[in-house]
PDB file of C-alpha atoms in Angstrom:
ATOM      1  CA  UNK A   1       9.616  97.619 -23.690  1.00  0.00           C
ATOM      2  CA  UNK A   2      10.574 100.954 -23.388  1.00  0.00           C
ATOM      3  CA  UNK A   3      11.747 103.937 -24.741  1.00  0.00           C
ATOM      4  CA  UNK A   4      15.822 103.736 -23.246  1.00  0.00           C
ATOM      5  CA  UNK A   5      18.789 104.453 -25.802  1.00  0.00           C
ATOM      6  CA  UNK A   6      22.655 103.937 -24.880  1.00  0.00           C
ATOM      7  CA  UNK A   7      23.776 107.360 -24.852  1.00  0.00           C
ATOM      8  CA  UNK A   8      27.455 108.072 -27.273  1.00  0.00           C
ATOM      9  CA  UNK A   9      29.469 107.878 -24.565  1.00  0.00           C
ATOM     10  CA  UNK A  10      28.257 104.381 -23.406  1.00  0.00           C
ATOM     11  CA  UNK A  11      28.509 103.058 -26.860  1.00  0.00           C
ATOM     12  CA  UNK A  12      31.732 104.410 -27.049  1.00  0.00           C
ATOM     13  CA  UNK A  13      32.592 102.891 -23.795  1.00  0.00           C
ATOM     14  CA  UNK A  14      31.785  99.429 -25.650  1.00  0.00           C
ATOM     15  CA  UNK A  15      34.466  99.971 -28.088  1.00  0.00           C
ATOM     16  CA  UNK A  16      36.795  96.572 -28.161  1.00  0.00           C
ATOM     17  CA  UNK A  17      33.839  94.359 -26.633  1.00  0.00           C
ATOM     18  CA  UNK A  18      32.898  91.437 -28.062  1.00  0.00           C
ATOM     19  CA  UNK A  19      29.500  92.113 -30.698  1.00  0.00           C
ATOM     20  CA  UNK A  20      27.152  89.292 -28.686  1.00  0.00           C
ATOM     21  CA  UNK A  21      27.952  91.475 -25.306  1.00  0.00           C
ATOM     22  CA  UNK A  22      27.369  94.598 -26.886  1.00  0.00           C
ATOM     23  CA  UNK A  23      24.105  92.712 -28.237  1.00  0.00           C
ATOM     24  CA  UNK A  24      23.201  91.664 -24.765  1.00  0.00           C
ATOM     25  CA  UNK A  25      23.268  95.294 -23.498  1.00  0.00           C
ATOM     26  CA  UNK A  26      21.196  96.943 -25.536  1.00  0.00           C
ATOM     27  CA  UNK A  27      18.780  93.795 -25.531  1.00  0.00           C
ATOM     28  CA  UNK A  28      18.723  94.320 -21.706  1.00  0.00           C
ATOM     29  CA  UNK A  29      18.449  97.826 -21.895  1.00  0.00           C
ATOM     30  CA  UNK A  30      15.035  97.554 -23.673  1.00  0.00           C
ATOM     31  CA  UNK A  31      13.648  95.162 -20.954  1.00  0.00           C
ATOM     32  CA  UNK A  32      14.907  97.444 -18.023  1.00  0.00           C
ATOM     33  CA  UNK A  33      12.444  99.104 -16.214  1.00  0.00           C
ATOM     34  CA  UNK A  34      15.208 100.785 -14.416  1.00  0.00           C
ATOM     35  CA  UNK A  35      17.527 103.068 -17.152  1.00  0.00           C
ATOM     36  CA  UNK A  36      20.956 102.553 -17.003  1.00  0.00           C
ATOM     37  CA  UNK A  37      24.718 103.473 -18.814  1.00  0.00           C
ATOM     38  CA  UNK A  38      28.444 101.251 -19.628  1.00  0.00           C
ATOM     39  CA  UNK A  39      30.330 102.932 -16.863  1.00  0.00           C
ATOM     40  CA  UNK A  40      33.278 104.991 -16.763  1.00  0.00           C
ATOM     41  CA  UNK A  41      36.394 102.068 -17.774  1.00  0.00           C
ATOM     42  CA  UNK A  42      33.485  99.919 -17.918  1.00  0.00           C
ATOM     43  CA  UNK A  43      33.911  98.482 -21.517  1.00  0.00           C
ATOM     44  CA  UNK A  44      37.334  96.756 -22.245  1.00  0.00           C
ATOM     45  CA  UNK A  45      40.108  97.321 -20.424  1.00  0.00           C
ATOM     46  CA  UNK A  46      44.086  97.726 -20.813  1.00  0.00           C
ATOM     47  CA  UNK A  47      46.145  95.664 -18.383  1.00  0.00           C
ATOM     48  CA  UNK A  48      47.647  99.208 -16.879  1.00  0.00           C
ATOM     49  CA  UNK A  49      44.076 100.057 -16.112  1.00  0.00           C
ATOM     50  CA  UNK A  50      42.588  96.771 -15.032  1.00  0.00           C
ATOM     51  CA  UNK A  51      45.874  97.096 -12.443  1.00  0.00           C
ATOM     52  CA  UNK A  52      44.944 100.154 -11.268  1.00  0.00           C
ATOM     53  CA  UNK A  53      41.154  99.117 -10.565  1.00  0.00           C
ATOM     54  CA  UNK A  54      43.152  96.164  -8.598  1.00  0.00           C
ATOM     55  CA  UNK A  55      45.499  98.904  -6.633  1.00  0.00           C
ATOM     56  CA  UNK A  56      42.097 101.036  -5.721  1.00  0.00           C
ATOM     57  CA  UNK A  57      40.290  97.629  -4.394  1.00  0.00           C
ATOM     58  CA  UNK A  58      37.797  97.621  -6.804  1.00  0.00           C
ATOM     59  CA  UNK A  59      38.847  94.291  -8.757  1.00  0.00           C
ATOM     60  CA  UNK A  60      39.911  91.024  -7.703  1.00  0.00           C
ATOM     61  CA  UNK A  61      42.122  90.786 -10.859  1.00  0.00           C
ATOM     62  CA  UNK A  62      45.462  92.504 -11.138  1.00  0.00           C
ATOM     63  CA  UNK A  63      45.002  92.412 -14.877  1.00  0.00           C
ATOM     64  CA  UNK A  64      48.779  90.075 -15.046  1.00  0.00           C
ATOM     65  CA  UNK A  65      48.774  87.065 -13.304  1.00  0.00           C
ATOM     66  CA  UNK A  66      45.280  87.098 -12.989  1.00  0.00           C
ATOM     67  CA  UNK A  67      43.476  88.912 -15.986  1.00  0.00           C
ATOM     68  CA  UNK A  68      40.195  90.123 -16.059  1.00  0.00           C
ATOM     69  CA  UNK A  69      37.484  89.277 -18.693  1.00  0.00           C
ATOM     70  CA  UNK A  70      36.946  93.249 -18.855  1.00  0.00           C
ATOM     71  CA  UNK A  71      40.577  92.722 -20.654  1.00  0.00           C
ATOM     72  CA  UNK A  72      38.974  90.450 -23.142  1.00  0.00           C
ATOM     73  CA  UNK A  73      35.844  92.471 -24.270  1.00  0.00           C
ATOM     74  CA  UNK A  74      33.940  89.784 -22.608  1.00  0.00           C
ATOM     75  CA  UNK A  75      32.959  91.884 -19.329  1.00  0.00           C
ATOM     76  CA  UNK A  76      30.831  95.290 -18.802  1.00  0.00           C
ATOM     77  CA  UNK A  77      29.891  97.634 -15.865  1.00  0.00           C
ATOM     78  CA  UNK A  78      26.639  99.287 -16.111  1.00  0.00           C
ATOM     79  CA  UNK A  79      25.492 102.469 -13.867  1.00  0.00           C
ATOM     80  CA  UNK A  80      21.816 102.647 -12.868  1.00  0.00           C
ATOM     81  CA  UNK A  81      19.937 106.039 -14.128  1.00  0.00           C
ATOM     82  CA  UNK A  82      17.116 107.383 -12.445  1.00  0.00           C
ATOM     83  CA  UNK A  83      15.684 110.776 -13.869  1.00  0.00           C
ATOM     84  CA  UNK A  84      18.700 110.753 -15.937  1.00  0.00           C
ATOM     85  CA  UNK A  85      21.138 110.881 -13.191  1.00  0.00           C
ATOM     86  CA  UNK A  86      23.101 107.904 -11.954  1.00  0.00           C
ATOM     87  CA  UNK A  87      21.747 106.137  -8.799  1.00  0.00           C
ATOM     88  CA  UNK A  88      23.283 103.745  -6.896  1.00  0.00           C
ATOM     89  CA  UNK A  89      20.623 102.229  -4.603  1.00  0.00           C
ATOM     90  CA  UNK A  90      21.500  98.578  -4.839  1.00  0.00           C
ATOM     91  CA  UNK A  91      17.608  97.742  -5.747  1.00  0.00           C
ATOM     92  CA  UNK A  92      18.299  99.293  -9.407  1.00  0.00           C
ATOM     93  CA  UNK A  93      20.994  96.868  -9.777  1.00  0.00           C
ATOM     94  CA  UNK A  94      19.354  93.748  -9.097  1.00  0.00           C
ATOM     95  CA  UNK A  95      16.535  95.126 -11.638  1.00  0.00           C
ATOM     96  CA  UNK A  96      18.696  95.813 -14.135  1.00  0.00           C
ATOM     97  CA  UNK A  97      20.793  92.070 -13.588  1.00  0.00           C
ATOM     98  CA  UNK A  98      17.330  90.720 -13.898  1.00  0.00           C
ATOM     99  CA  UNK A  99      16.975  92.150 -17.285  1.00  0.00           C
ATOM    100  CA  UNK A 100      20.295  91.251 -17.858  1.00  0.00           C
ATOM    101  CA  UNK A 101      20.129  87.416 -17.505  1.00  0.00           C
ATOM    102  CA  UNK A 102      16.328  87.252 -19.028  1.00  0.00           C
ATOM    103  CA  UNK A 103      18.353  88.720 -22.226  1.00  0.00           C
ATOM    104  CA  UNK A 104      21.147  86.233 -22.141  1.00  0.00           C
ATOM    105  CA  UNK A 105      18.446  83.583 -21.701  1.00  0.00           C
ATOM    106  CA  UNK A 106      16.514  84.786 -25.307  1.00  0.00           C
ATOM    107  CA  UNK A 107      20.276  84.858 -26.726  1.00  0.00           C
ATOM    108  CA  UNK A 108      21.576  81.056 -25.703  1.00  0.00           C
ATOM    109  CA  UNK A 109      24.068  83.598 -23.627  1.00  0.00           C
ATOM    110  CA  UNK A 110      25.681  81.916 -20.125  1.00  0.00           C
ATOM    111  CA  UNK A 111      26.639  85.179 -18.004  1.00  0.00           C
ATOM    112  CA  UNK A 112      28.112  85.883 -14.553  1.00  0.00           C
ATOM    113  CA  UNK A 113      27.282  89.015 -12.056  1.00  0.00           C
ATOM    114  CA  UNK A 114      29.182  90.876  -9.579  1.00  0.00           C
ATOM    115  CA  UNK A 115      26.532  90.520  -7.144  1.00  0.00           C
ATOM    116  CA  UNK A 116      26.836  86.920  -7.047  1.00  0.00           C
ATOM    117  CA  UNK A 117      30.552  84.843  -8.240  1.00  0.00           C
ATOM    118  CA  UNK A 118      29.211  81.149  -7.640  1.00  0.00           C
ATOM    119  CA  UNK A 119      29.678  81.262 -11.251  1.00  0.00           C
ATOM    120  CA  UNK A 120      32.162  82.627 -12.167  1.00  0.00           C
ATOM    121  CA  UNK A 121      36.141  81.444 -12.770  1.00  0.00           C
ATOM    122  CA  UNK A 122      37.332  79.008  -9.732  1.00  0.00           C
ATOM    123  CA  UNK A 123      40.023  82.660  -8.750  1.00  0.00           C
ATOM    124  CA  UNK A 124      37.161  84.088  -7.631  1.00  0.00           C
ATOM    125  CA  UNK A 125      37.184  83.017  -3.802  1.00  0.00           C
ATOM    126  CA  UNK A 126      35.965  86.003  -2.108  1.00  0.00           C
ATOM    127  CA  UNK A 127      32.498  84.717  -2.256  1.00  0.00           C
ATOM    128  CA  UNK A 128      31.332  88.555  -0.082  1.00  0.00           C
ATOM    129  CA  UNK A 129      33.299  90.770  -2.836  1.00  0.00           C
ATOM    130  CA  UNK A 130      30.524  92.481  -5.150  1.00  0.00           C
ATOM    131  CA  UNK A 131      30.275  93.768  -8.000  1.00  0.00           C
ATOM    132  CA  UNK A 132      27.041  94.716  -8.555  1.00  0.00           C
ATOM    133  CA  UNK A 133      27.407  96.424 -12.507  1.00  0.00           C
ATOM    134  CA  UNK A 134      29.325  93.981 -13.666  1.00  0.00           C
ATOM    135  CA  UNK A 135      28.229  91.672 -16.346  1.00  0.00           C
ATOM    136  CA  UNK A 136      30.072  88.705 -17.532  1.00  0.00           C
ATOM    137  CA  UNK A 137      30.548  86.593 -20.456  1.00  0.00           C
ATOM    138  CA  UNK A 138      31.724  83.226 -21.409  1.00  0.00           C
TER     139      UNK A 138
END
């Protein structure tokens, strides 16, 4: 266990996320050897915000025809921190993803990571599209 805690900013970004998702995030943070927070627009999203993210090429879901789990409060995006600063090194993402899977197993929650869409919805046909900081659940 570590002493990482979610900042007030990250907690605010979890507004609208399902309660079990909030529990998952907190448990993953307690298990992770790498600190992380919730990314900007990393919690619940409106259709309009999802469309913006889609148009920027950062999602395969347009928010209207194809809804994101973010719109349902069943997904979060996280960002790793090293020395209290965002650190986008991919190895940090994979370490944190491992903590999410360990937390999910403990909670009996089935999750999918944006690092591997194999278990995601059928509409995600581009297996090369990676969204390392994305975690969603059923």
